XYZ file of C-alpha atoms in Angstrom:
135
model
C 15.045 -78.933 -26.279
C 17.951 -77.284 -28.089
C 21.237 -75.979 -27.038
C 19.954 -72.470 -26.655
C 19.069 -73.082 -23.248
C 22.226 -72.117 -21.942
C 22.997 -68.746 -23.123
C 20.706 -66.727 -20.362
C 23.780 -68.268 -17.807
C 26.978 -67.045 -19.777
C 26.560 -63.063 -18.811
C 26.779 -64.185 -14.867
C 29.413 -67.025 -15.572
C 31.606 -65.101 -18.135
C 31.322 -61.827 -15.326
C 32.560 -64.356 -12.440
C 35.288 -65.559 -14.675
C 36.492 -62.037 -15.567
C 36.184 -60.884 -11.784
C 38.350 -64.186 -10.762
C 41.215 -63.503 -13.494
C 41.203 -59.704 -12.849
C 41.759 -60.083 -9.507
C 44.429 -63.122 -9.988
C 46.205 -60.723 -12.665
C 45.755 -64.083 -14.843
C 46.431 -63.493 -18.312
C 43.800 -66.021 -19.833
C 44.345 -64.723 -23.609
C 47.534 -67.148 -23.908
C 45.675 -70.152 -22.146
C 44.616 -73.090 -23.671
C 41.068 -74.780 -22.471
C 40.159 -77.914 -22.969
C 36.424 -78.118 -22.135
C 33.726 -76.388 -20.220
C 31.440 -77.853 -17.310
C 28.255 -77.578 -15.681
C 26.625 -77.898 -12.691
C 23.438 -79.395 -11.655
C 21.316 -79.987 -8.231
C 18.983 -82.622 -9.367
C 19.252 -86.503 -11.910
C 15.935 -85.060 -13.922
C 18.207 -81.836 -14.589
C 20.847 -83.863 -15.782
C 18.713 -86.416 -17.436
C 16.903 -83.480 -19.381
C 20.315 -81.707 -20.268
C 22.003 -85.094 -21.191
C 18.775 -85.221 -23.954
C 19.460 -81.925 -25.028
C 23.070 -82.514 -25.440
C 22.181 -85.610 -27.245
C 20.026 -83.504 -29.926
C 23.337 -80.966 -30.642
C 25.972 -83.491 -30.210
C 27.305 -86.574 -29.964
C 28.020 -88.665 -26.520
C 32.117 -88.956 -26.720
C 31.663 -90.938 -23.482
C 30.024 -91.702 -19.998
C 32.005 -92.808 -16.658
C 31.358 -93.375 -13.151
C 33.447 -91.298 -11.292
C 33.737 -91.084 -7.507
C 30.068 -92.918 -7.748
C 27.938 -90.671 -10.448
C 27.829 -90.215 -13.938
C 29.953 -88.175 -15.970
C 29.446 -87.228 -19.635
C 31.402 -85.719 -22.360
C 29.329 -84.538 -25.273
C 31.197 -83.038 -28.688
C 28.908 -79.999 -29.866
C 27.868 -79.573 -33.306
C 28.436 -75.803 -32.467
C 30.532 -74.797 -29.780
C 29.671 -72.629 -27.066
C 31.517 -69.589 -26.881
C 33.127 -68.181 -23.365
C 35.790 -65.251 -23.628
C 38.171 -65.810 -26.446
C 37.582 -69.663 -26.373
C 35.245 -72.129 -28.842
C 34.287 -75.374 -26.809
C 32.929 -78.191 -28.669
C 33.331 -80.453 -25.555
C 30.970 -79.800 -22.758
C 31.179 -81.892 -19.556
C 27.968 -82.731 -17.719
C 28.426 -84.482 -14.294
C 25.470 -85.688 -12.182
C 25.221 -83.975 -8.904
C 26.953 -85.281 -6.073
C 26.367 -84.789 -2.289
C 27.721 -81.209 -2.366
C 24.861 -78.480 -2.855
C 25.939 -75.016 -4.694
C 24.173 -71.826 -4.932
C 23.272 -71.931 -8.316
C 22.943 -74.394 -11.325
C 24.598 -73.718 -14.841
C 28.037 -73.529 -16.145
C 30.480 -74.495 -13.195
C 33.960 -74.405 -14.501
C 36.748 -74.318 -17.601
C 39.493 -76.619 -17.621
C 42.697 -75.261 -18.812
C 45.466 -77.098 -20.183
C 49.278 -76.635 -18.380
C 51.435 -78.577 -20.537
C 54.557 -80.118 -19.185
C 55.574 -82.466 -16.704
C 53.451 -83.253 -14.002
C 55.940 -82.517 -11.468
C 56.099 -79.039 -12.311
C 52.507 -78.489 -12.215
C 52.080 -76.532 -9.401
C 55.089 -74.401 -10.122
C 53.666 -73.862 -13.475
C 50.418 -72.703 -12.105
C 51.554 -70.831 -9.619
C 53.726 -68.776 -12.325
C 50.542 -67.691 -14.230
C 49.169 -65.634 -11.007
C 50.546 -61.986 -10.605
C 52.076 -61.153 -7.319
C 48.753 -59.581 -6.037
C 46.786 -62.252 -7.116
C 49.028 -64.732 -4.829
C 48.222 -62.912 -1.645
C 44.621 -62.207 -2.687
C 42.020 -63.609 -0.534
C 38.785 -65.586 -1.623
């Protein structure tokens, strides 16, 4: 397996990300992102993806969080989404929840500043229309 098993997932993820950021009025170009994360439904899928990431990167960490393994990998070649180039991938093993799809799940955005002001800084990034939109 190589890291090219995932590109077919990019269009759906990228489209959903664009639609969400547009609906919220979120200007993503100035935002710094830390990593991108996957979601899978079965332990066997997580194990297969882990073997693949070990071939095209290195394991940075493996921890048990909320009772399940979560691995971070540093890839030799980054994954590109929008203007970001991700060299760090988060691979959590499945938990109790079931989701409609497997694949790319989220991008983790960095909002520098004090923890006490995080909520206000995050809300300030959204347009007025985004703050009142449903869904």
